[in-house]
Amino acid sequence: MSNESSATTTLDTDRRVFDYMQGYLMCSLFAALESAGVLDDLAATGLRPSEVGSNKFLTTATFEYLAQRGVVSTDDGDRYRLTEFGRAVHADRGYLVWLTGGYGEALTAFADLLTDKQTFGKDIDRNVRWVAVGSAIIGKQDLWPHVADVVREFEFHHIADLGCGNGHYLISLCHEVGVAGMGVDISPDACAEAEREVSKAGLSDRIRIIEADAGNLKAVPGIDDIDLVITFFFLHEVLEHGYDVLVAYLRQIQESLPKGAHMLTAEVGPPEFDKDSPELFTPEYALTQALMEQKLLDEDGWRRAFTDAGFEVRQVIRPELPEARIILAKKPD
Ligand SMILES: C[S@@+](CC[C@H](N)C(=O)[O-])C[C@H]1O[C@@H](n2cnc3c(N)ncnc32)[C@H](O)[C@@H]1O
């Protein structure tokens, strides 16, 4: 008879830490596949590992991992396709691309940022291109249908998109409503991405992209012809300098617009600590914005800021993007 004994431990499958590990890898892989330019092909036709990159070992291991986690499956040789679950994650990929592509480097260097060994904005920065691309994918799915409905209710001819990122709202508006516009962004990378998108959409004759600080409207040529200003996820960058600076900026916009002109904005509110329901997104959003020392305003705060600047708030919409608000304001007739 053997003296060996064996002990069996019951596994606790509720240990959330393993969900976080999975989430971290999932976020990194979706952002990597988007950045490698192959995610849309994976969604449309499926992919072989060799179509993703030349590192055979790692590309194969990546698809095996995604298959183990139920994101892809293969039934004909080595071509992998998204499963139903994979399609659901793909539809929401903008959030993953925005977080990992945009802020991944800063999150890796977080210890140095906490201790001031490195300074955000100087030694390390967000990747504005991937912030813009992620933001565009999120916007298309979770905001654009509401934006398209709102703009049908009034007339406009010239749009200025301040902090335009890759210009996707401007492009969609000019496309669907048949108007002209300008996109202004301070980031050369965002402007280059916007130029590419404008040209791809065949709208170079109707949309100008201007690399400038939209905080100084006087530096933006052609602003006097504008009758719709849009600012999507840009105004909190102005709020960074204080509520009074935000109101002064909105007043400057209000005064440069003709009577009856509109301003359309979208922003995410801060987390509500005393809420019963779980916060889906705002704590993560608030922490990334804290890298830039940016604070967030809730719906009442935005209503007050627009009103203090002389606008009438006409409509506030809650889109699918958690805790976001789309605000339509008008300069009185
Ligand atoms: C979160 S992104 C939003 C981009 C786009 N509006 C969207 O919703 O997809 C914010 C953008 O504002 C730009 N930005 C920040 N400060 C700016 C400034 N002072 N003037 C112009 N653009 C600015 C950033 O470069 C970035 O592209």
Short mmCIF file of C-alpha atoms and ligand atoms in Angstrom, two decimals:
data_model
loop_
_atom_site.label_atom_id
_atom_site.label_comp_id
_atom_site.label_asym_id
_atom_site.label_seq_id
_atom_site.Cartn_x
_atom_site.Cartn_y
_atom_site.Cartn_z
CA MET A 1 0.00 0.00 0.00
CA SER A 2 1.31 3.41 -0.86
CA ASN A 3 1.82 6.09 1.77
CA GLU A 4 1.10 8.85 -0.72
CA SER A 5 -1.77 11.17 0.09
CA SER A 6 -3.35 13.81 -2.04
CA ALA A 7 -5.28 16.88 -0.97
CA THR A 8 -7.92 18.46 -3.15
CA THR A 9 -8.63 22.18 -2.86
CA THR A 10 -11.99 23.46 -3.97
CA LEU A 11 -11.43 26.25 -6.47
CA ASP A 12 -13.16 29.50 -5.72
CA THR A 13 -14.40 30.53 -9.16
CA ASP A 14 -15.65 33.89 -7.85
CA ARG A 15 -12.16 35.36 -7.48
CA ARG A 16 -12.65 38.58 -9.44
CA VAL A 17 -8.91 39.09 -9.82
CA PHE A 18 -8.90 36.62 -12.73
CA ASP A 19 -11.65 38.63 -14.46
CA TYR A 20 -9.38 41.66 -14.26
CA MET A 21 -6.47 39.70 -15.80
CA GLN A 22 -8.76 38.59 -18.60
CA GLY A 23 -10.07 42.12 -19.06
CA TYR A 24 -6.55 43.52 -19.23
CA LEU A 25 -5.50 41.05 -21.93
CA MET A 26 -8.75 41.44 -23.86
CA CYS A 27 -8.38 45.23 -23.82
CA SER A 28 -4.74 44.99 -24.95
CA LEU A 29 -5.44 42.48 -27.73
CA PHE A 30 -8.44 44.31 -29.21
CA ALA A 31 -6.45 47.57 -29.21
CA ALA A 32 -3.45 45.76 -30.76
CA LEU A 33 -5.54 44.19 -33.53
CA GLU A 34 -7.17 47.58 -34.27
CA SER A 35 -3.74 49.24 -34.28
CA ALA A 36 -2.40 46.52 -36.61
CA GLY A 37 -5.31 47.39 -38.94
CA VAL A 38 -6.78 43.86 -39.00
CA LEU A 39 -9.74 44.02 -36.61
CA ASP A 40 -12.31 44.93 -39.26
CA ASP A 41 -11.11 42.05 -41.46
CA LEU A 42 -11.42 39.68 -38.51
CA ALA A 43 -15.02 40.85 -38.09
CA ALA A 44 -15.86 40.73 -41.80
CA THR A 45 -14.19 37.61 -43.13
CA GLY A 46 -12.19 36.00 -40.33
CA LEU A 47 -8.40 35.78 -40.33
CA ARG A 48 -5.53 33.33 -40.34
CA PRO A 49 -2.75 34.09 -37.81
CA SER A 50 -0.35 34.59 -40.75
CA GLU A 51 -2.56 37.47 -41.99
CA VAL A 52 -2.03 39.36 -38.72
CA GLY A 53 1.75 39.46 -38.60
CA SER A 54 5.01 37.68 -39.31
CA ASN A 55 5.57 36.37 -35.74
CA LYS A 56 4.05 32.93 -36.34
CA PHE A 57 4.41 31.72 -32.76
CA LEU A 58 2.82 34.78 -31.16
CA THR A 59 0.03 35.27 -33.70
CA THR A 60 -0.95 31.59 -33.32
CA ALA A 61 -0.83 31.85 -29.52
CA THR A 62 -2.99 35.00 -29.69
CA PHE A 63 -5.76 33.29 -31.67
CA GLU A 64 -5.55 30.22 -29.44
CA TYR A 65 -5.96 32.48 -26.42
CA LEU A 66 -8.92 34.31 -27.99
CA ALA A 67 -10.48 30.94 -28.83
CA GLN A 68 -10.02 29.72 -25.23
CA ARG A 69 -11.81 32.84 -24.06
CA GLY A 70 -14.67 32.35 -26.51
CA VAL A 71 -13.95 35.41 -28.66
CA VAL A 72 -13.11 33.50 -31.85
CA SER A 73 -13.64 29.98 -33.15
CA THR A 74 -12.32 28.05 -36.10
CA ASP A 75 -14.06 25.37 -38.13
CA ASP A 76 -12.11 25.36 -41.38
CA GLY A 77 -8.39 24.87 -40.82
CA ASP A 78 -6.63 27.83 -39.28
CA ARG A 79 -9.08 30.63 -40.20
CA TYR A 80 -10.58 32.20 -37.06
CA ARG A 81 -13.89 34.08 -36.94
CA LEU A 82 -15.53 36.12 -34.21
CA THR A 83 -18.10 34.22 -32.16
CA GLU A 84 -21.36 35.87 -31.11
CA PHE A 85 -19.63 36.96 -27.90
CA GLY A 86 -16.64 38.19 -29.96
CA ARG A 87 -19.03 40.25 -32.11
CA ALA A 88 -20.53 41.89 -29.03
CA VAL A 89 -17.06 42.87 -27.77
CA HIS A 90 -16.11 44.05 -31.28
CA ALA A 91 -19.18 46.31 -31.39
CA ASP A 92 -17.94 47.97 -28.17
CA ARG A 93 -14.26 47.93 -29.16
CA GLY A 94 -14.04 51.73 -29.16
CA TYR A 95 -13.88 51.74 -25.35
CA LEU A 96 -10.95 49.26 -25.40
CA VAL A 97 -9.08 51.08 -28.17
CA TRP A 98 -9.61 54.43 -26.43
CA LEU A 99 -8.33 53.14 -23.08
CA THR A 100 -5.38 50.98 -24.10
CA GLY A 101 -4.38 52.74 -27.31
CA GLY A 102 -4.88 56.20 -25.84
CA TYR A 103 -3.73 55.82 -22.24
CA GLY A 104 -1.84 52.47 -22.13
CA GLU A 105 1.61 54.04 -22.04
CA ALA A 106 0.67 56.42 -19.24
CA LEU A 107 -0.93 53.57 -17.27
CA THR A 108 2.27 51.51 -17.56
CA ALA A 109 4.23 54.47 -16.18
CA PHE A 110 1.64 55.19 -13.48
CA ALA A 111 4.07 54.67 -10.56
CA ASP A 112 6.36 57.35 -11.96
CA LEU A 113 3.40 59.69 -12.47
CA LEU A 114 2.17 59.13 -8.91
CA THR A 115 5.59 60.00 -7.52
CA ASP A 116 6.43 62.82 -9.95
CA LYS A 117 9.43 60.94 -11.37
CA GLN A 118 7.77 61.62 -14.71
CA THR A 119 5.36 64.37 -15.59
CA PHE A 120 2.29 63.76 -17.72
CA GLY A 121 2.30 65.94 -20.82
CA LYS A 122 6.08 66.38 -20.66
CA ASP A 123 7.80 62.99 -20.16
CA ILE A 124 4.83 60.89 -21.09
CA ASP A 125 1.59 61.66 -22.90
CA ARG A 126 -1.64 60.10 -24.07
CA ASN A 127 -1.66 58.89 -27.65
CA VAL A 128 -4.03 61.41 -29.22
CA ARG A 129 -4.40 59.43 -32.43
CA TRP A 130 -5.82 56.42 -30.59
CA VAL A 131 -7.88 58.60 -28.25
CA ALA A 132 -9.42 60.07 -31.40
CA VAL A 133 -9.91 56.72 -33.17
CA GLY A 134 -11.39 55.05 -30.05
CA SER A 135 -13.59 58.07 -29.38
CA ALA A 136 -14.81 57.98 -33.00
CA ILE A 137 -15.80 54.31 -32.77
CA ILE A 138 -17.62 54.92 -29.47
CA GLY A 139 -19.32 57.98 -30.90
CA LYS A 140 -20.53 56.25 -34.05
CA GLN A 141 -22.26 53.57 -32.04
CA ASP A 142 -23.37 55.28 -28.82
CA LEU A 143 -23.90 58.94 -29.79
CA TRP A 144 -24.27 59.50 -33.50
CA PRO A 145 -27.88 58.24 -33.91
CA HIS A 146 -29.01 60.86 -31.34
CA VAL A 147 -26.88 63.60 -32.91
CA ALA A 148 -28.38 62.81 -36.32
CA ASP A 149 -31.90 63.16 -34.87
CA VAL A 150 -31.19 66.45 -33.08
CA VAL A 151 -29.65 68.27 -36.05
CA ARG A 152 -32.69 67.53 -38.22
CA GLU A 153 -34.67 69.96 -36.07
CA PHE A 154 -32.94 73.20 -37.11
CA GLU A 155 -31.18 74.76 -40.08
CA PHE A 156 -27.45 75.45 -40.39
CA HIS A 157 -24.91 75.92 -43.16
CA HIS A 158 -21.40 76.14 -41.70
CA ILE A 159 -20.12 73.98 -38.85
CA ALA A 160 -17.05 74.45 -36.64
CA ASP A 161 -15.97 71.30 -34.81
CA LEU A 162 -13.71 72.42 -31.95
CA GLY A 163 -11.35 69.69 -30.67
CA CYS A 164 -12.39 67.66 -33.72
CA GLY A 165 -10.14 64.60 -33.15
CA ASN A 166 -10.34 62.54 -36.34
CA GLY A 167 -13.27 64.69 -37.52
CA HIS A 168 -15.83 61.89 -37.68
CA TYR A 169 -18.79 63.96 -36.40
CA LEU A 170 -17.98 66.76 -38.81
CA ILE A 171 -17.63 64.32 -41.70
CA SER A 172 -20.93 62.59 -40.87
CA LEU A 173 -22.74 65.93 -40.52
CA CYS A 174 -21.36 67.34 -43.78
CA HIS A 175 -22.16 64.06 -45.51
CA GLU A 176 -25.71 63.66 -44.27
CA VAL A 177 -26.83 67.27 -44.07
CA GLY A 178 -24.86 68.47 -47.09
CA VAL A 179 -23.21 71.43 -45.40
CA ALA A 180 -19.61 72.69 -45.12
CA GLY A 181 -17.36 72.99 -42.12
CA MET A 182 -14.03 73.29 -40.41
CA GLY A 183 -12.41 71.06 -37.82
CA VAL A 184 -9.98 72.55 -35.32
CA ASP A 185 -7.58 70.50 -33.23
CA ILE A 186 -4.40 71.35 -31.36
CA SER A 187 -2.84 67.94 -31.99
CA PRO A 188 -0.88 67.45 -35.24
CA ASP A 189 -1.58 63.69 -35.03
CA ALA A 190 -5.33 64.23 -34.67
CA CYS A 191 -5.28 66.72 -37.57
CA ALA A 192 -3.34 64.27 -39.79
CA GLU A 193 -5.87 61.54 -38.96
CA ALA A 194 -8.77 63.96 -39.67
CA GLU A 195 -7.22 65.00 -43.02
CA ARG A 196 -6.97 61.32 -44.00
CA GLU A 197 -10.60 60.68 -43.05
CA VAL A 198 -11.87 63.80 -44.84
CA SER A 199 -10.03 62.81 -47.99
CA LYS A 200 -11.29 59.19 -47.72
CA ALA A 201 -14.85 60.55 -47.45
CA GLY A 202 -14.28 62.69 -50.59
CA LEU A 203 -15.09 65.89 -48.67
CA SER A 204 -11.83 67.83 -49.05
CA ASP A 205 -13.70 70.55 -50.97
CA ARG A 206 -16.19 71.08 -48.10
CA ILE A 207 -14.14 70.48 -44.93
CA ARG A 208 -11.01 72.31 -43.80
CA ILE A 209 -8.89 70.92 -40.97
CA ILE A 210 -7.02 73.58 -39.02
CA GLU A 211 -4.27 72.84 -36.53
CA ALA A 212 -4.82 75.50 -33.86
CA ASP A 213 -5.65 76.11 -30.23
CA ALA A 214 -9.44 76.26 -30.23
CA GLY A 215 -9.20 77.90 -26.81
CA ASN A 216 -8.26 81.07 -28.67
CA LEU A 217 -11.13 81.54 -31.12
CA LYS A 218 -9.58 84.67 -32.62
CA ALA A 219 -6.78 82.43 -33.97
CA VAL A 220 -9.31 80.38 -35.94
CA PRO A 221 -9.83 81.84 -39.43
CA GLY A 222 -13.42 81.82 -40.72
CA ILE A 223 -15.08 81.43 -37.31
CA ASP A 224 -17.39 84.40 -38.10
CA ASP A 225 -19.30 82.42 -40.79
CA ILE A 226 -20.25 79.61 -38.43
CA ASP A 227 -23.87 78.90 -37.42
CA LEU A 228 -23.34 75.56 -35.66
CA VAL A 229 -20.49 74.91 -33.24
CA ILE A 230 -19.96 71.33 -32.11
CA THR A 231 -17.68 70.31 -29.26
CA PHE A 232 -17.65 66.62 -28.45
CA PHE A 233 -15.63 65.71 -25.35
CA PHE A 234 -13.58 68.88 -25.72
CA LEU A 235 -15.08 71.38 -23.27
CA HIS A 236 -13.79 69.53 -20.19
CA GLU A 237 -10.33 70.40 -21.57
CA VAL A 238 -11.32 74.07 -21.15
CA LEU A 239 -12.88 73.37 -17.73
CA GLU A 240 -9.39 72.19 -16.67
CA HIS A 241 -8.57 75.92 -16.36
CA GLY A 242 -11.58 76.58 -14.08
CA TYR A 243 -15.36 77.12 -14.29
CA ASP A 244 -14.98 80.87 -14.94
CA VAL A 245 -12.61 80.20 -17.86
CA LEU A 246 -15.16 77.72 -19.28
CA VAL A 247 -18.00 80.26 -19.03
CA ALA A 248 -15.83 83.03 -20.54
CA TYR A 249 -14.97 80.67 -23.41
CA LEU A 250 -18.62 79.74 -24.02
CA ARG A 251 -19.51 83.43 -23.93
CA GLN A 252 -16.82 84.14 -26.54
CA ILE A 253 -18.39 81.46 -28.77
CA GLN A 254 -21.90 82.79 -28.09
CA GLU A 255 -20.86 86.33 -29.03
CA SER A 256 -19.16 85.22 -32.25
CA LEU A 257 -22.27 83.36 -33.46
CA PRO A 258 -25.22 84.97 -35.29
CA LYS A 259 -28.54 85.20 -33.41
CA GLY A 260 -30.45 81.91 -33.39
CA ALA A 261 -27.28 79.83 -34.06
CA HIS A 262 -26.72 76.57 -32.22
CA MET A 263 -24.05 74.83 -30.22
CA LEU A 264 -24.07 71.07 -29.74
CA THR A 265 -21.88 69.42 -27.17
CA ALA A 266 -21.36 66.04 -25.52
CA GLU A 267 -19.65 65.32 -22.22
CA VAL A 268 -19.43 62.51 -19.68
CA GLY A 269 -20.41 63.36 -16.09
CA PRO A 270 -18.48 62.46 -12.94
CA PRO A 271 -19.09 59.21 -11.00
CA GLU A 272 -21.89 59.43 -8.43
CA PHE A 273 -20.61 57.81 -5.26
CA ASP A 274 -23.97 57.50 -3.54
CA LYS A 275 -25.78 55.79 -6.41
CA ASP A 276 -27.32 52.35 -5.88
CA SER A 277 -26.70 51.09 -9.39
CA PRO A 278 -23.15 50.15 -10.42
CA GLU A 279 -21.13 52.69 -12.38
CA LEU A 280 -20.28 51.18 -15.76
CA PHE A 281 -17.68 53.60 -17.06
CA THR A 282 -17.39 56.91 -15.22
CA PRO A 283 -14.81 55.95 -12.51
CA GLU A 284 -12.42 54.72 -15.22
CA TYR A 285 -13.13 57.79 -17.39
CA ALA A 286 -12.65 60.18 -14.44
CA LEU A 287 -9.28 58.61 -13.53
CA THR A 288 -7.91 58.85 -17.08
CA GLN A 289 -8.99 62.50 -17.24
CA ALA A 290 -7.23 63.08 -13.88
CA LEU A 291 -3.96 62.41 -15.73
CA MET A 292 -4.56 65.80 -17.37
CA GLU A 293 -5.83 67.24 -14.05
CA GLN A 294 -9.26 67.51 -15.64
CA LYS A 295 -12.47 67.50 -13.64
CA LEU A 296 -15.94 66.62 -14.91
CA LEU A 297 -19.24 68.46 -14.63
CA ASP A 298 -22.65 66.87 -14.16
CA GLU A 299 -25.76 67.77 -16.16
CA ASP A 300 -26.73 70.63 -13.83
CA GLY A 301 -23.21 72.03 -14.09
CA TRP A 302 -23.32 72.07 -17.91
CA ARG A 303 -26.79 73.62 -17.93
CA ARG A 304 -25.51 76.36 -15.61
CA ALA A 305 -22.34 76.97 -17.66
CA PHE A 306 -24.28 77.39 -20.94
CA THR A 307 -26.89 79.60 -19.27
CA ASP A 308 -24.23 81.75 -17.53
CA ALA A 309 -22.63 82.24 -20.98
CA GLY A 310 -25.89 83.61 -22.45
CA PHE A 311 -27.09 80.47 -24.30
CA GLU A 312 -30.56 78.90 -23.96
CA VAL A 313 -30.34 75.17 -23.26
CA ARG A 314 -32.86 73.63 -25.68
CA GLN A 315 -32.40 69.90 -25.22
CA VAL A 316 -30.45 67.44 -23.06
CA ILE A 317 -30.24 63.84 -24.24
CA ARG A 318 -28.92 60.76 -22.45
CA PRO A 319 -27.29 58.54 -25.08
CA GLU A 320 -26.11 54.93 -24.65
CA LEU A 321 -22.63 56.09 -23.60
CA PRO A 322 -22.89 55.73 -19.81
CA GLU A 323 -23.45 59.00 -17.92
CA ALA A 324 -22.94 61.06 -21.09
CA ARG A 325 -25.15 64.00 -22.03
CA ILE A 326 -25.70 65.57 -25.43
CA ILE A 327 -26.60 69.21 -24.93
CA LEU A 328 -28.16 71.45 -27.56
CA ALA A 329 -27.87 75.15 -26.79
CA LYS A 330 -29.03 78.15 -28.81
CA LYS A 331 -28.06 81.80 -28.97
CA PRO A 332 -31.32 83.69 -28.33
CA ASP A 333 -33.04 85.21 -31.44
C1 LIG B 1 -11.39 63.32 -26.39
S1 LIG B 1 -10.86 63.98 -27.88
C2 LIG B 1 -12.41 64.18 -28.70
C3 LIG B 1 -12.28 64.21 -30.19
C4 LIG B 1 -13.59 64.33 -30.97
N1 LIG B 1 -14.30 65.54 -30.68
C5 LIG B 1 -14.47 63.13 -30.72
O1 LIG B 1 -15.45 63.22 -29.98
O2 LIG B 1 -14.19 62.06 -31.24
C6 LIG B 1 -10.46 65.66 -27.46
C7 LIG B 1 -9.75 66.39 -28.59
O3 LIG B 1 -9.57 67.77 -28.20
C8 LIG B 1 -8.30 68.17 -28.69
N2 LIG B 1 -7.87 69.36 -27.94
C9 LIG B 1 -7.49 69.45 -26.65
N3 LIG B 1 -7.21 70.72 -26.33
C10 LIG B 1 -7.40 71.46 -27.44
C11 LIG B 1 -7.30 72.83 -27.76
N4 LIG B 1 -6.92 73.73 -26.85
N5 LIG B 1 -7.61 73.25 -29.01
C12 LIG B 1 -8.00 72.36 -29.95
N6 LIG B 1 -8.11 71.05 -29.72
C13 LIG B 1 -7.84 70.60 -28.48
C14 LIG B 1 -7.42 66.94 -28.49
O4 LIG B 1 -6.25 67.00 -29.29
C15 LIG B 1 -8.36 65.82 -28.89
O5 LIG B 1 -8.29 65.49 -30.25
#
